[in-house]
mmCIF file of C-alpha atoms in Angstrom:
data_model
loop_
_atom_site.group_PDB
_atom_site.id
_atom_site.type_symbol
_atom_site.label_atom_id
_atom_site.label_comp_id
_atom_site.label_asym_id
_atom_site.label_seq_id
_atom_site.Cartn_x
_atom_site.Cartn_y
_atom_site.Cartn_z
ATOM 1 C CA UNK A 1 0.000 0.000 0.000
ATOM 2 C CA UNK A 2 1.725 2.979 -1.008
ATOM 3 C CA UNK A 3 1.590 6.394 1.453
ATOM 4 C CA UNK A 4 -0.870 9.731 0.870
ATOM 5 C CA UNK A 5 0.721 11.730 3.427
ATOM 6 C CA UNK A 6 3.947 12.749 4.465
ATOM 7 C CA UNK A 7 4.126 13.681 8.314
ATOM 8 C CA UNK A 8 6.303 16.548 8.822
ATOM 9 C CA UNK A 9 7.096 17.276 12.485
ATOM 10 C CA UNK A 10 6.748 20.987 13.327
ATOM 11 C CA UNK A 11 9.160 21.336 15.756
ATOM 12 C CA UNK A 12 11.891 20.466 13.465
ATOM 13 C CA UNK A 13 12.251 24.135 13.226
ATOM 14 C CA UNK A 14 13.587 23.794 16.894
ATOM 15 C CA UNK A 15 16.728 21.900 15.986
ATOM 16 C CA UNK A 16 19.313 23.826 15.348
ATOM 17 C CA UNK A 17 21.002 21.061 13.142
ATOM 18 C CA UNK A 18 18.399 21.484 11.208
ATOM 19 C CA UNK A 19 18.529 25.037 10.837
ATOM 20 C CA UNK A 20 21.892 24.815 10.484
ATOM 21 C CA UNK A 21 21.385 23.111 6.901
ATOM 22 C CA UNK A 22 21.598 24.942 3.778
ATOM 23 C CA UNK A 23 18.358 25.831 1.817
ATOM 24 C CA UNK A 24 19.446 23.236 -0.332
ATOM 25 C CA UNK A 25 20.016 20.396 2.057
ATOM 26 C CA UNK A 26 16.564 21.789 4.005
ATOM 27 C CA UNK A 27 14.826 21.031 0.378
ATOM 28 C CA UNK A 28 15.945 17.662 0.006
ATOM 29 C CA UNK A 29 15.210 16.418 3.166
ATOM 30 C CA UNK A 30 11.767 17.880 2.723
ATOM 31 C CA UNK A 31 11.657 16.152 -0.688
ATOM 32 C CA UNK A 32 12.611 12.628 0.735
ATOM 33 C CA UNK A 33 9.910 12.964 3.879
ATOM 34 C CA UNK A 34 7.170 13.575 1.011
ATOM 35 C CA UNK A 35 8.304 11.850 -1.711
ATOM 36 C CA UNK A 36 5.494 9.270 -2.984
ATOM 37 C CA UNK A 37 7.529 6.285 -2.963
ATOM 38 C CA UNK A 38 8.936 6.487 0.240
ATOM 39 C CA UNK A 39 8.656 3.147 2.252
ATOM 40 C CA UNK A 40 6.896 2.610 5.823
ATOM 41 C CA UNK A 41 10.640 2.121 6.305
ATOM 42 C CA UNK A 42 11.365 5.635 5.394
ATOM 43 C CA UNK A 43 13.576 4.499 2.924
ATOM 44 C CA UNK A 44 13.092 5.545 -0.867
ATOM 45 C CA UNK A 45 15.316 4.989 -4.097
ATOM 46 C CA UNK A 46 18.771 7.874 -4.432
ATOM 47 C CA UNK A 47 18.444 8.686 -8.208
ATOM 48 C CA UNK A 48 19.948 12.845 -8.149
ATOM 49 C CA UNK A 49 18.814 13.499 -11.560
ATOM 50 C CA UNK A 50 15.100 12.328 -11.041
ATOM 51 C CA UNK A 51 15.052 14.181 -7.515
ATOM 52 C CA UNK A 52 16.672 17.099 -9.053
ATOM 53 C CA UNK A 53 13.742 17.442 -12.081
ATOM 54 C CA UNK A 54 11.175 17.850 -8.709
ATOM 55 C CA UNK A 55 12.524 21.556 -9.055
ATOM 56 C CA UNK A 56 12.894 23.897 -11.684
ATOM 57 C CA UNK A 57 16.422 25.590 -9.967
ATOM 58 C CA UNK A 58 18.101 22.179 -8.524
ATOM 59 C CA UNK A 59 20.876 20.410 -10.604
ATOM 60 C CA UNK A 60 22.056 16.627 -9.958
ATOM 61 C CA UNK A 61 25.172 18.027 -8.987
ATOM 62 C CA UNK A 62 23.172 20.384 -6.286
ATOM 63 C CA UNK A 63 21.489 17.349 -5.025
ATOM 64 C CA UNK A 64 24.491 15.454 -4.591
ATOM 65 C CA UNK A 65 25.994 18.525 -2.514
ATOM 66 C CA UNK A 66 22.439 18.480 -0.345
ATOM 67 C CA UNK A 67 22.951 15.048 0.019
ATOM 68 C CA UNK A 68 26.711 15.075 1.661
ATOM 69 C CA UNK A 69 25.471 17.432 4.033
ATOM 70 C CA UNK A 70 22.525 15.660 4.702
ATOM 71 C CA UNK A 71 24.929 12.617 5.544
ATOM 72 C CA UNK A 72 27.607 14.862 6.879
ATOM 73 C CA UNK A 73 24.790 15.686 9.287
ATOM 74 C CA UNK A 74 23.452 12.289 10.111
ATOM 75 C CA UNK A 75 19.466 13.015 8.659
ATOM 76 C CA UNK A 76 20.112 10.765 5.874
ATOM 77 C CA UNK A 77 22.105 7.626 5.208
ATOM 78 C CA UNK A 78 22.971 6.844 1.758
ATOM 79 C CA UNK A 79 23.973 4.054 0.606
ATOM 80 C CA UNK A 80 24.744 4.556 -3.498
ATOM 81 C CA UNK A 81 25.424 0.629 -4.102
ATOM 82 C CA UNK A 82 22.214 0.331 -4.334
ATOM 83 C CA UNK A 83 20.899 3.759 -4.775
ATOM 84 C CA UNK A 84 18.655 3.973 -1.457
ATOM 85 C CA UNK A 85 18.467 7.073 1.158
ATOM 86 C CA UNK A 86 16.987 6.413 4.708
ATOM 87 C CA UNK A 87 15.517 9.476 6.314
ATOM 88 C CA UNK A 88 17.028 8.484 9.587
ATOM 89 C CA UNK A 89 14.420 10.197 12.157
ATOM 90 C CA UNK A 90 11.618 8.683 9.778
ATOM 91 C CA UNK A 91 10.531 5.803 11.965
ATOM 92 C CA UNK A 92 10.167 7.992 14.830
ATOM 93 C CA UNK A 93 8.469 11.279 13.947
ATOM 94 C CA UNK A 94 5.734 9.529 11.404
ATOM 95 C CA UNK A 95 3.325 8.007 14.145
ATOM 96 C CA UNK A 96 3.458 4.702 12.515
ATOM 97 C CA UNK A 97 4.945 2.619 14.844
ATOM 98 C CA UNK A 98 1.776 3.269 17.596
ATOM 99 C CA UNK A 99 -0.360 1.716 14.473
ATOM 100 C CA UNK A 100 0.435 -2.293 14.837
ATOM 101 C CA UNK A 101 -0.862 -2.237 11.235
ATOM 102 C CA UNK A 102 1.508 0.124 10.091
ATOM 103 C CA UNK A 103 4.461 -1.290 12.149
ATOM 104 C CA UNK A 104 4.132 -4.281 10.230
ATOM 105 C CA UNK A 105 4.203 -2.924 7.290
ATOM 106 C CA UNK A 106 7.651 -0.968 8.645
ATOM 107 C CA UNK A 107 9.338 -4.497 9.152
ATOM 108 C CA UNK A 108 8.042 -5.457 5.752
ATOM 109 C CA UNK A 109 9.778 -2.610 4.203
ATOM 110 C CA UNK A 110 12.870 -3.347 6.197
ATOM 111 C CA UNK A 111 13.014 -6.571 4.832
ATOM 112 C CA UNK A 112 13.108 -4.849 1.287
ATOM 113 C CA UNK A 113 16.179 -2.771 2.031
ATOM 114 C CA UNK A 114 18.904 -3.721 0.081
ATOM 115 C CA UNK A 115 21.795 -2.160 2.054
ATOM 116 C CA UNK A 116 23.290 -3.161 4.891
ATOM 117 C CA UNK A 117 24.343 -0.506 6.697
ATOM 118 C CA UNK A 118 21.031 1.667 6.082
ATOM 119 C CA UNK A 119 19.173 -1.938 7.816
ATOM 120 C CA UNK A 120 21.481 -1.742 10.071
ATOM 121 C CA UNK A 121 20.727 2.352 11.153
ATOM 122 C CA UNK A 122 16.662 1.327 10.799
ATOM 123 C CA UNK A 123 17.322 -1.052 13.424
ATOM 124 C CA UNK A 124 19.375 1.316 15.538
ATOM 125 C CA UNK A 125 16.673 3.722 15.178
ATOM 126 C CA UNK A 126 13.827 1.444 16.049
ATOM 127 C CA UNK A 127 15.437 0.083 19.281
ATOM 128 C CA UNK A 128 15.996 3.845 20.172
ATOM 129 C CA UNK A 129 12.471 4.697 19.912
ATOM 130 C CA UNK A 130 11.409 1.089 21.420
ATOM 131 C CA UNK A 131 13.602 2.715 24.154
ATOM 132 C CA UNK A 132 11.366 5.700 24.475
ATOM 133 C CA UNK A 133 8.131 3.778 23.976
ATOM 134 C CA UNK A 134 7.854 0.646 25.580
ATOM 135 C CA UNK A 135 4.477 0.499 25.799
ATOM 136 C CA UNK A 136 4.111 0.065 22.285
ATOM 137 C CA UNK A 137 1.508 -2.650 21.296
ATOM 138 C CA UNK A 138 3.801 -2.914 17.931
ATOM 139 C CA UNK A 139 6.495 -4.320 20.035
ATOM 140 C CA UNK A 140 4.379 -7.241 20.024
ATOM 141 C CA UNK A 141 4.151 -8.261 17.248
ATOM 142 C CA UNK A 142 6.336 -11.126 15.558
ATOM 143 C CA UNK A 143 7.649 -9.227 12.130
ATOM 144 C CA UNK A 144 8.896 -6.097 14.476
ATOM 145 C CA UNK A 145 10.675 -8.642 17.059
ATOM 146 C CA UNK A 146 12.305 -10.115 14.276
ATOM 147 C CA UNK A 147 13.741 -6.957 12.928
ATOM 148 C CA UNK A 148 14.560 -5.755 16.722
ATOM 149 C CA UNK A 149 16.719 -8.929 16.738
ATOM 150 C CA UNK A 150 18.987 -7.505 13.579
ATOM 151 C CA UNK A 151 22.497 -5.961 13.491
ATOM 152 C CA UNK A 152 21.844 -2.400 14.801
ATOM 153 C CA UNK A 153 24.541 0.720 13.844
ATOM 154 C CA UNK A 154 24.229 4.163 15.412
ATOM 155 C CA UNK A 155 24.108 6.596 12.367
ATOM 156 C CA UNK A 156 27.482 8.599 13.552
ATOM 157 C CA UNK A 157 29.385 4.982 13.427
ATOM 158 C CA UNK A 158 28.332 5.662 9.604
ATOM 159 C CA UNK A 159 30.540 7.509 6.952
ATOM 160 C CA UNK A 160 29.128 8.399 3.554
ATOM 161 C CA UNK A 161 31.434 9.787 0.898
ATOM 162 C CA UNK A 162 28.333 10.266 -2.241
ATOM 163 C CA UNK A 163 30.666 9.423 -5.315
ATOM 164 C CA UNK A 164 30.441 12.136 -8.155
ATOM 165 C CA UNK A 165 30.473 9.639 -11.260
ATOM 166 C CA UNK A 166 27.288 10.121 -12.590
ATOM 167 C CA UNK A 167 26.480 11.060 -16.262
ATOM 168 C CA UNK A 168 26.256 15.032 -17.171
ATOM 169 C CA UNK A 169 28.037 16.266 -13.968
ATOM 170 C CA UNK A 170 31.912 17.181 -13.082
ATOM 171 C CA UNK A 171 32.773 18.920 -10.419
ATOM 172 C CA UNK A 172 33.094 22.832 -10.874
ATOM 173 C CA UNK A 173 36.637 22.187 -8.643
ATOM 174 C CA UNK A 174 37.482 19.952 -11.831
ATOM 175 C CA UNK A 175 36.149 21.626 -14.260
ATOM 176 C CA UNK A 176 39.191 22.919 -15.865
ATOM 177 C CA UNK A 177 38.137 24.443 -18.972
ATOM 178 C CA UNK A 178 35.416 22.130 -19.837
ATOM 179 C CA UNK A 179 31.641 23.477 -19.190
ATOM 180 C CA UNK A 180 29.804 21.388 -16.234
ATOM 181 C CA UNK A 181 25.987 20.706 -17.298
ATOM 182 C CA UNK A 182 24.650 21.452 -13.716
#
């Protein structure tokens, strides 16, 4: 069942990490939480070009900027083996987890995650707000204890380094005298 709505928490204007973000970085996060085929996971497919047509001004090559920082700053988790982003702070801030329907249908999406280390931050994440909320009827249920029982990683054990070797984009630090199409 795909999602209608994206949740966006309000007070994420509190954070000063977020604030700290560029516009840029601030746009793609925003694009991520809302994008229509993000999981129950909150995991969705990293393509730069496709995310960077959701906006007349953004480039690829901006993206892939937005998208170090985004790392850089532990709200994402990239993996680009298998082109997949993990909005880290998804699985908490969504309200899906105190929906046993919907939780279910979060360890079902984990299960279709193709990269180890973003499974691996889900699961860290999910303990950490099992931590918080252990009241949780979801907790109950046998597809979430069997992803509770995974290899967890903290995000900032994490290091993404976003390759630049995409089609149509160099660098403007290698530019040289050839013309970037960003």
């Amino acid at each position: 069942m795909a999602r209608e709505r994206a949740t966006i928490n309000v007070g994420i204007w509190s954070d000063d990490d977020f604030r700290d973000l560029t516009d840029a970085a601030q746009s793609l996060y925003f694009k991520l939480t809302s994008h229509s085929k993000l999981d129950y996971a909150g995991c969705v497919e990293f393509h730069p070009g496709r995310l960077a047509a959701m906006s007349r001004e953004m480039t690829a090559g901006g993206v892939m900027i937005a998208a170090q920082e985004l790392s850089d700053k532990f709200f994402c988790v990239f993996d680009q083996s298998t082109d997949e982003v993990l909005v880290r702070s998804f699985i908490r801030h969504d309200g899906l987890m105190k929906q046993p329907r919907l939780a279910v249908s979060a360890a079902k999406a984990y299960g279709a995650i193709a990269s180890n280390k973003i499974r691996a931050v889900f699961v860290h994440e999910l303990l950490r707000f099992k931590r918080e909320n252990p009241d949780l009827v979801a907790w109950e249920k046998p597809q979430v204890m069997t992803v509770l029982k995974q290899n967890a990683v903290s995000v900032r054990e994490t290091r993404t380094e976003l390759a630049w070797d995409f089609p149509g984009f160099l660098p403007i630090g290698l530019m040289g005298n050839a013309t970037a199409n960003v």
